[in-house]
Amino acid sequence: MTTARFEELAEEFALFDDWEDRYSAVIDLGKAMPPLPEAAKTEAARVRGCASQVWLVMGARPGPDGAPRLSIEGDSDAHIVRGLVAVMRALYEGLTPEEALAVDPQAALRRLGLADHLSSQRSNGVRAMAERIRLQAAALKSAS
């Protein structure tokens, strides 16, 4: 399960021939993402396990069918990581909790051609973000 936004990213990234183009595209995604207000960059929003500072603020909003859908805002102090936050938002934003729990974030990164080129620290950070999103999805699922 993926979102329409993630599918757009996958189509765009399929056009790139090398890692440098993908790297630049990830940074551009981060630059285009709305900044997280400073007041939201709390210790509770900080994602542990990332080498850079990363904050995710998550919640739910009703979808067209009334079912809760994930709402995700995020930020980072590193350009590439901010872009990875944007990728994670594209992957999960608007999914139901059940759909979010079915997502394979590592397969998604492979589709974008990112999985093999991220440092182990960056990969750990992406896993930490995905786990944080999965915990939120699980909490939303059990609350509904």
Short mmCIF file of N, CA and C in Angstrom, two decimals:
data_model
loop_
_atom_site.label_atom_id
_atom_site.label_comp_id
_atom_site.label_asym_id
_atom_site.label_seq_id
_atom_site.Cartn_x
_atom_site.Cartn_y
_atom_site.Cartn_z
N MET A 1 0.84 -1.18 0.00
CA MET A 1 0.00 0.00 0.00
C MET A 1 0.89 1.24 0.00
N THR A 2 0.63 2.13 -0.91
CA THR A 2 1.32 3.42 -0.93
C THR A 2 0.30 4.50 -1.28
N THR A 3 0.73 5.72 -1.12
CA THR A 3 -0.13 6.87 -1.42
C THR A 3 0.09 7.32 -2.87
N ALA A 4 -0.84 8.11 -3.37
CA ALA A 4 -0.69 8.67 -4.71
C ALA A 4 0.57 9.54 -4.77
N ARG A 5 0.83 10.29 -3.70
CA ARG A 5 2.02 11.14 -3.67
C ARG A 5 3.29 10.32 -3.75
N PHE A 6 3.33 9.19 -3.05
CA PHE A 6 4.52 8.35 -3.12
C PHE A 6 4.67 7.77 -4.53
N GLU A 7 3.58 7.39 -5.17
CA GLU A 7 3.65 6.86 -6.53
C GLU A 7 4.21 7.91 -7.49
N GLU A 8 3.84 9.18 -7.28
CA GLU A 8 4.40 10.26 -8.09
C GLU A 8 5.92 10.34 -7.89
N LEU A 9 6.34 10.25 -6.64
CA LEU A 9 7.78 10.27 -6.34
C LEU A 9 8.48 9.10 -7.03
N ALA A 10 7.90 7.91 -6.95
CA ALA A 10 8.51 6.74 -7.56
C ALA A 10 8.68 6.93 -9.06
N GLU A 11 7.68 7.51 -9.71
CA GLU A 11 7.78 7.78 -11.16
C GLU A 11 8.88 8.79 -11.45
N GLU A 12 8.95 9.84 -10.63
CA GLU A 12 9.99 10.86 -10.81
C GLU A 12 11.38 10.27 -10.60
N PHE A 13 11.55 9.50 -9.54
CA PHE A 13 12.86 8.94 -9.21
C PHE A 13 13.30 7.90 -10.23
N ALA A 14 12.34 7.24 -10.90
CA ALA A 14 12.68 6.25 -11.92
C ALA A 14 13.40 6.90 -13.11
N LEU A 15 13.23 8.20 -13.26
CA LEU A 15 13.88 8.91 -14.37
C LEU A 15 15.34 9.23 -14.10
N PHE A 16 15.77 9.14 -12.85
CA PHE A 16 17.14 9.48 -12.49
C PHE A 16 18.07 8.33 -12.80
N ASP A 17 19.24 8.69 -13.34
CA ASP A 17 20.22 7.67 -13.69
C ASP A 17 21.24 7.38 -12.60
N ASP A 18 21.44 8.33 -11.69
CA ASP A 18 22.48 8.11 -10.70
C ASP A 18 22.08 8.62 -9.32
N TRP A 19 22.90 8.25 -8.37
CA TRP A 19 22.66 8.58 -6.97
C TRP A 19 22.65 10.09 -6.73
N GLU A 20 23.53 10.82 -7.39
CA GLU A 20 23.60 12.26 -7.17
C GLU A 20 22.28 12.94 -7.51
N ASP A 21 21.63 12.49 -8.59
CA ASP A 21 20.33 13.06 -8.96
C ASP A 21 19.28 12.74 -7.90
N ARG A 22 19.29 11.53 -7.40
CA ARG A 22 18.34 11.14 -6.34
C ARG A 22 18.61 11.93 -5.07
N TYR A 23 19.88 12.07 -4.72
CA TYR A 23 20.28 12.81 -3.53
C TYR A 23 19.77 14.25 -3.62
N SER A 24 19.99 14.88 -4.76
CA SER A 24 19.52 16.25 -4.97
C SER A 24 18.01 16.34 -4.89
N ALA A 25 17.32 15.35 -5.44
CA ALA A 25 15.86 15.34 -5.41
C ALA A 25 15.34 15.21 -3.98
N VAL A 26 16.00 14.38 -3.18
CA VAL A 26 15.60 14.23 -1.77
C VAL A 26 15.78 15.56 -1.04
N ILE A 27 16.90 16.21 -1.25
CA ILE A 27 17.14 17.51 -0.61
C ILE A 27 16.08 18.53 -1.06
N ASP A 28 15.74 18.52 -2.34
CA ASP A 28 14.70 19.44 -2.85
C ASP A 28 13.34 19.16 -2.21
N LEU A 29 13.04 17.89 -1.97
CA LEU A 29 11.79 17.55 -1.29
C LEU A 29 11.76 18.15 0.11
N GLY A 30 12.88 18.08 0.79
CA GLY A 30 12.97 18.66 2.13
C GLY A 30 12.82 20.16 2.11
N LYS A 31 13.43 20.81 1.11
CA LYS A 31 13.32 22.27 1.01
C LYS A 31 11.89 22.70 0.73
N ALA A 32 11.14 21.88 0.00
CA ALA A 32 9.76 22.22 -0.37
C ALA A 32 8.77 21.95 0.76
N MET A 33 9.17 21.18 1.75
CA MET A 33 8.28 20.83 2.85
C MET A 33 8.09 22.01 3.79
N PRO A 34 6.85 22.27 4.22
CA PRO A 34 6.65 23.37 5.16
C PRO A 34 7.45 23.14 6.44
N PRO A 35 8.05 24.20 6.99
CA PRO A 35 8.82 24.03 8.22
C PRO A 35 7.91 23.73 9.41
N LEU A 36 8.43 22.98 10.32
CA LEU A 36 7.72 22.69 11.57
C LEU A 36 7.93 23.89 12.49
N PRO A 37 6.86 24.42 13.07
CA PRO A 37 7.05 25.55 13.99
C PRO A 37 7.99 25.18 15.14
N GLU A 38 8.80 26.13 15.55
CA GLU A 38 9.77 25.87 16.62
C GLU A 38 9.09 25.32 17.87
N ALA A 39 7.89 25.80 18.18
CA ALA A 39 7.17 25.34 19.38
C ALA A 39 6.83 23.85 19.30
N ALA A 40 6.77 23.30 18.09
CA ALA A 40 6.44 21.88 17.92
C ALA A 40 7.67 20.98 18.04
N LYS A 41 8.85 21.58 18.03
CA LYS A 41 10.08 20.80 18.12
C LYS A 41 10.39 20.48 19.59
N THR A 42 9.52 19.66 20.14
CA THR A 42 9.63 19.30 21.55
C THR A 42 10.40 17.99 21.70
N GLU A 43 10.75 17.69 22.92
CA GLU A 43 11.41 16.43 23.22
C GLU A 43 10.48 15.26 22.90
N ALA A 44 9.19 15.42 23.14
CA ALA A 44 8.23 14.36 22.85
C ALA A 44 8.12 14.09 21.35
N ALA A 45 8.35 15.09 20.52
CA ALA A 45 8.26 14.93 19.07
C ALA A 45 9.57 14.44 18.46
N ARG A 46 10.65 14.50 19.23
CA ARG A 46 11.95 14.11 18.70
C ARG A 46 12.01 12.61 18.48
N VAL A 47 12.58 12.21 17.35
CA VAL A 47 12.71 10.79 17.01
C VAL A 47 14.07 10.31 17.48
N ARG A 48 14.06 9.33 18.33
CA ARG A 48 15.30 8.74 18.83
C ARG A 48 15.86 7.78 17.78
N GLY A 49 17.16 7.65 17.72
CA GLY A 49 17.77 6.71 16.79
C GLY A 49 18.26 7.37 15.52
N CYS A 50 18.06 8.67 15.40
CA CYS A 50 18.54 9.40 14.23
C CYS A 50 19.81 10.15 14.61
N ALA A 51 20.78 10.16 13.72
CA ALA A 51 22.03 10.88 13.98
C ALA A 51 21.77 12.39 14.01
N SER A 52 20.87 12.85 13.17
CA SER A 52 20.49 14.27 13.14
C SER A 52 19.29 14.47 14.04
N GLN A 53 18.97 15.72 14.29
CA GLN A 53 17.76 16.03 15.03
C GLN A 53 16.57 15.85 14.09
N VAL A 54 15.59 15.04 14.49
CA VAL A 54 14.38 14.82 13.70
C VAL A 54 13.19 14.91 14.63
N TRP A 55 12.17 15.62 14.14
CA TRP A 55 10.92 15.74 14.90
C TRP A 55 9.77 15.31 14.01
N LEU A 56 8.88 14.50 14.56
CA LEU A 56 7.64 14.12 13.88
C LEU A 56 6.48 14.45 14.79
N VAL A 57 5.53 15.18 14.26
CA VAL A 57 4.30 15.50 14.97
C VAL A 57 3.19 14.80 14.20
N MET A 58 2.52 13.88 14.87
CA MET A 58 1.53 13.06 14.19
C MET A 58 0.19 13.12 14.88
N GLY A 59 -0.80 12.88 14.08
CA GLY A 59 -2.15 12.84 14.59
C GLY A 59 -3.03 12.15 13.57
N ALA A 60 -4.31 12.47 13.64
CA ALA A 60 -5.27 11.89 12.70
C ALA A 60 -6.25 12.97 12.27
N ARG A 61 -6.72 12.80 11.05
CA ARG A 61 -7.80 13.64 10.56
C ARG A 61 -8.78 12.70 9.86
N PRO A 62 -10.04 13.07 9.81
CA PRO A 62 -10.99 12.18 9.15
C PRO A 62 -10.81 12.18 7.64
N GLY A 63 -10.88 11.00 7.05
CA GLY A 63 -10.82 10.88 5.60
C GLY A 63 -12.19 11.07 5.00
N PRO A 64 -12.32 10.96 3.70
CA PRO A 64 -13.62 11.15 3.04
C PRO A 64 -14.69 10.18 3.54
N ASP A 65 -14.26 9.02 3.99
CA ASP A 65 -15.20 8.02 4.51
C ASP A 65 -15.42 8.14 6.02
N GLY A 66 -14.80 9.15 6.63
CA GLY A 66 -14.93 9.36 8.07
C GLY A 66 -13.91 8.59 8.89
N ALA A 67 -13.20 7.66 8.27
CA ALA A 67 -12.19 6.88 8.98
C ALA A 67 -10.97 7.76 9.26
N PRO A 68 -10.30 7.52 10.39
CA PRO A 68 -9.11 8.33 10.69
C PRO A 68 -7.99 8.07 9.69
N ARG A 69 -7.31 9.12 9.31
CA ARG A 69 -6.17 9.07 8.39
C ARG A 69 -4.98 9.72 9.07
N LEU A 70 -3.80 9.16 8.83
CA LEU A 70 -2.59 9.71 9.45
C LEU A 70 -2.31 11.12 8.95
N SER A 71 -1.94 11.96 9.89
CA SER A 71 -1.50 13.32 9.62
C SER A 71 -0.09 13.42 10.18
N ILE A 72 0.85 13.83 9.33
CA ILE A 72 2.26 13.84 9.74
C ILE A 72 2.90 15.16 9.34
N GLU A 73 3.55 15.78 10.30
CA GLU A 73 4.41 16.94 10.04
C GLU A 73 5.77 16.57 10.57
N GLY A 74 6.81 17.14 10.00
CA GLY A 74 8.13 16.80 10.48
C GLY A 74 9.17 17.81 10.06
N ASP A 75 10.36 17.64 10.62
CA ASP A 75 11.47 18.53 10.32
C ASP A 75 12.76 17.86 10.77
N SER A 76 13.86 18.41 10.30
CA SER A 76 15.19 17.95 10.71
C SER A 76 16.16 19.11 10.56
N ASP A 77 17.27 19.01 11.27
CA ASP A 77 18.31 20.03 11.15
C ASP A 77 19.32 19.71 10.05
N ALA A 78 19.14 18.59 9.34
CA ALA A 78 20.03 18.21 8.24
C ALA A 78 19.22 18.16 6.94
N HIS A 79 19.76 18.72 5.88
CA HIS A 79 19.04 18.82 4.61
C HIS A 79 18.60 17.46 4.07
N ILE A 80 19.49 16.49 4.03
CA ILE A 80 19.14 15.19 3.47
C ILE A 80 18.10 14.50 4.35
N VAL A 81 18.21 14.64 5.65
CA VAL A 81 17.26 14.00 6.56
C VAL A 81 15.91 14.68 6.46
N ARG A 82 15.90 15.99 6.31
CA ARG A 82 14.64 16.70 6.10
C ARG A 82 13.95 16.16 4.85
N GLY A 83 14.73 15.87 3.80
CA GLY A 83 14.19 15.26 2.60
C GLY A 83 13.65 13.86 2.85
N LEU A 84 14.34 13.10 3.69
CA LEU A 84 13.86 11.76 4.04
C LEU A 84 12.57 11.84 4.84
N VAL A 85 12.43 12.87 5.67
CA VAL A 85 11.16 13.10 6.37
C VAL A 85 10.06 13.33 5.33
N ALA A 86 10.36 14.12 4.31
CA ALA A 86 9.38 14.39 3.25
C ALA A 86 9.01 13.09 2.52
N VAL A 87 9.98 12.21 2.30
CA VAL A 87 9.69 10.92 1.67
C VAL A 87 8.76 10.10 2.57
N MET A 88 9.03 10.08 3.86
CA MET A 88 8.18 9.32 4.79
C MET A 88 6.77 9.91 4.84
N ARG A 89 6.67 11.21 4.77
CA ARG A 89 5.34 11.83 4.72
C ARG A 89 4.61 11.41 3.46
N ALA A 90 5.32 11.41 2.33
CA ALA A 90 4.70 11.00 1.06
C ALA A 90 4.25 9.54 1.13
N LEU A 91 4.98 8.74 1.86
CA LEU A 91 4.67 7.32 1.96
C LEU A 91 3.47 7.04 2.87
N TYR A 92 3.32 7.80 3.95
CA TYR A 92 2.31 7.50 4.97
C TYR A 92 1.16 8.49 5.11
N GLU A 93 1.36 9.73 4.76
CA GLU A 93 0.36 10.77 4.99
C GLU A 93 -0.97 10.41 4.33
N GLY A 94 -2.04 10.42 5.11
CA GLY A 94 -3.38 10.17 4.58
C GLY A 94 -3.81 8.71 4.58
N LEU A 95 -2.92 7.81 4.98
CA LEU A 95 -3.31 6.40 5.05
C LEU A 95 -4.13 6.14 6.31
N THR A 96 -4.97 5.12 6.25
CA THR A 96 -5.65 4.67 7.46
C THR A 96 -4.61 3.97 8.33
N PRO A 97 -4.89 3.80 9.61
CA PRO A 97 -3.93 3.07 10.46
C PRO A 97 -3.62 1.67 9.92
N GLU A 98 -4.64 0.96 9.43
CA GLU A 98 -4.43 -0.38 8.91
C GLU A 98 -3.51 -0.34 7.69
N GLU A 99 -3.75 0.62 6.79
CA GLU A 99 -2.90 0.74 5.60
C GLU A 99 -1.46 1.08 5.99
N ALA A 100 -1.30 1.98 6.95
CA ALA A 100 0.05 2.37 7.39
C ALA A 100 0.81 1.19 7.98
N LEU A 101 0.11 0.35 8.72
CA LEU A 101 0.76 -0.80 9.32
C LEU A 101 1.19 -1.83 8.28
N ALA A 102 0.60 -1.78 7.09
CA ALA A 102 0.95 -2.72 6.02
C ALA A 102 2.10 -2.23 5.13
N VAL A 103 2.55 -0.99 5.34
CA VAL A 103 3.61 -0.41 4.51
C VAL A 103 4.96 -1.05 4.85
N ASP A 104 5.74 -1.31 3.81
CA ASP A 104 7.12 -1.79 3.97
C ASP A 104 8.04 -0.63 3.59
N PRO A 105 8.52 0.14 4.57
CA PRO A 105 9.32 1.33 4.24
C PRO A 105 10.64 1.00 3.53
N GLN A 106 11.25 -0.13 3.84
CA GLN A 106 12.50 -0.49 3.18
C GLN A 106 12.26 -0.80 1.70
N ALA A 107 11.16 -1.45 1.38
CA ALA A 107 10.81 -1.72 -0.02
C ALA A 107 10.56 -0.39 -0.74
N ALA A 108 9.94 0.55 -0.05
CA ALA A 108 9.68 1.86 -0.65
C ALA A 108 10.99 2.58 -0.97
N LEU A 109 11.93 2.53 -0.05
CA LEU A 109 13.24 3.16 -0.31
C LEU A 109 13.96 2.49 -1.47
N ARG A 110 13.80 1.17 -1.58
CA ARG A 110 14.41 0.47 -2.71
C ARG A 110 13.77 0.93 -4.02
N ARG A 111 12.47 1.13 -4.03
CA ARG A 111 11.79 1.61 -5.24
C ARG A 111 12.32 2.96 -5.68
N LEU A 112 12.69 3.80 -4.71
CA LEU A 112 13.21 5.12 -5.04
C LEU A 112 14.71 5.09 -5.35
N GLY A 113 15.34 3.94 -5.16
CA GLY A 113 16.77 3.84 -5.40
C GLY A 113 17.59 4.45 -4.28
N LEU A 114 17.03 4.50 -3.08
CA LEU A 114 17.72 5.13 -1.95
C LEU A 114 18.32 4.12 -0.98
N ALA A 115 17.73 2.96 -0.88
CA ALA A 115 18.12 2.01 0.18
C ALA A 115 19.59 1.65 0.17
N ASP A 116 20.18 1.48 -1.00
CA ASP A 116 21.57 1.04 -1.08
C ASP A 116 22.58 2.16 -0.92
N HIS A 117 22.11 3.39 -0.91
CA HIS A 117 23.04 4.52 -0.89
C HIS A 117 23.03 5.32 0.41
N LEU A 118 22.11 5.01 1.29
CA LEU A 118 22.09 5.73 2.57
C LEU A 118 23.12 5.13 3.52
N SER A 119 23.76 5.98 4.28
CA SER A 119 24.70 5.48 5.29
C SER A 119 23.92 4.66 6.32
N SER A 120 24.62 3.87 7.09
CA SER A 120 23.94 3.07 8.12
C SER A 120 23.22 3.97 9.12
N GLN A 121 23.82 5.11 9.44
CA GLN A 121 23.16 6.05 10.36
C GLN A 121 21.86 6.59 9.77
N ARG A 122 21.88 6.95 8.49
CA ARG A 122 20.67 7.46 7.83
C ARG A 122 19.62 6.36 7.73
N SER A 123 20.05 5.15 7.41
CA SER A 123 19.11 4.02 7.33
C SER A 123 18.48 3.75 8.69
N ASN A 124 19.29 3.82 9.74
CA ASN A 124 18.74 3.66 11.10
C ASN A 124 17.73 4.76 11.41
N GLY A 125 18.02 5.96 10.97
CA GLY A 125 17.10 7.07 11.19
C GLY A 125 15.78 6.87 10.48
N VAL A 126 15.83 6.38 9.25
CA VAL A 126 14.59 6.10 8.50
C VAL A 126 13.80 5.00 9.21
N ARG A 127 14.50 3.97 9.69
CA ARG A 127 13.81 2.91 10.43
C ARG A 127 13.17 3.46 11.70
N ALA A 128 13.86 4.37 12.38
CA ALA A 128 13.30 4.97 13.59
C ALA A 128 12.06 5.81 13.27
N MET A 129 12.11 6.55 12.16
CA MET A 129 10.92 7.32 11.75
C MET A 129 9.76 6.39 11.43
N ALA A 130 10.04 5.33 10.67
CA ALA A 130 8.99 4.37 10.29
C ALA A 130 8.39 3.72 11.52
N GLU A 131 9.23 3.37 12.48
CA GLU A 131 8.73 2.74 13.71
C GLU A 131 7.86 3.72 14.49
N ARG A 132 8.26 4.96 14.54
CA ARG A 132 7.45 5.98 15.23
C ARG A 132 6.09 6.13 14.56
N ILE A 133 6.07 6.12 13.23
CA ILE A 133 4.81 6.23 12.49
C ILE A 133 3.96 4.98 12.72
N ARG A 134 4.60 3.82 12.72
CA ARG A 134 3.85 2.57 12.97
C ARG A 134 3.24 2.56 14.37
N LEU A 135 3.96 3.07 15.36
CA LEU A 135 3.41 3.15 16.71
C LEU A 135 2.19 4.06 16.76
N GLN A 136 2.26 5.18 16.05
CA GLN A 136 1.13 6.10 15.97
C GLN A 136 -0.06 5.42 15.28
N ALA A 137 0.23 4.72 14.18
CA ALA A 137 -0.85 4.02 13.46
C ALA A 137 -1.49 2.95 14.35
N ALA A 138 -0.69 2.22 15.10
CA ALA A 138 -1.21 1.19 16.00
C ALA A 138 -2.07 1.81 17.08
N ALA A 139 -1.63 2.96 17.61
CA ALA A 139 -2.41 3.65 18.65
C ALA A 139 -3.75 4.12 18.08
N LEU A 140 -3.72 4.66 16.87
CA LEU A 140 -4.97 5.11 16.23
C LEU A 140 -5.90 3.94 15.95
N LYS A 141 -5.32 2.83 15.53
CA LYS A 141 -6.13 1.64 15.23
C LYS A 141 -6.82 1.14 16.50
N SER A 142 -6.09 1.08 17.60
CA SER A 142 -6.68 0.56 18.84
C SER A 142 -7.68 1.55 19.44
N ALA A 143 -7.55 2.83 19.12
CA ALA A 143 -8.48 3.84 19.64
C ALA A 143 -9.79 3.87 18.87
N SER A 144 -9.79 3.33 17.66
CA SER A 144 -11.02 3.41 16.86
C SER A 144 -11.86 2.16 16.93
#
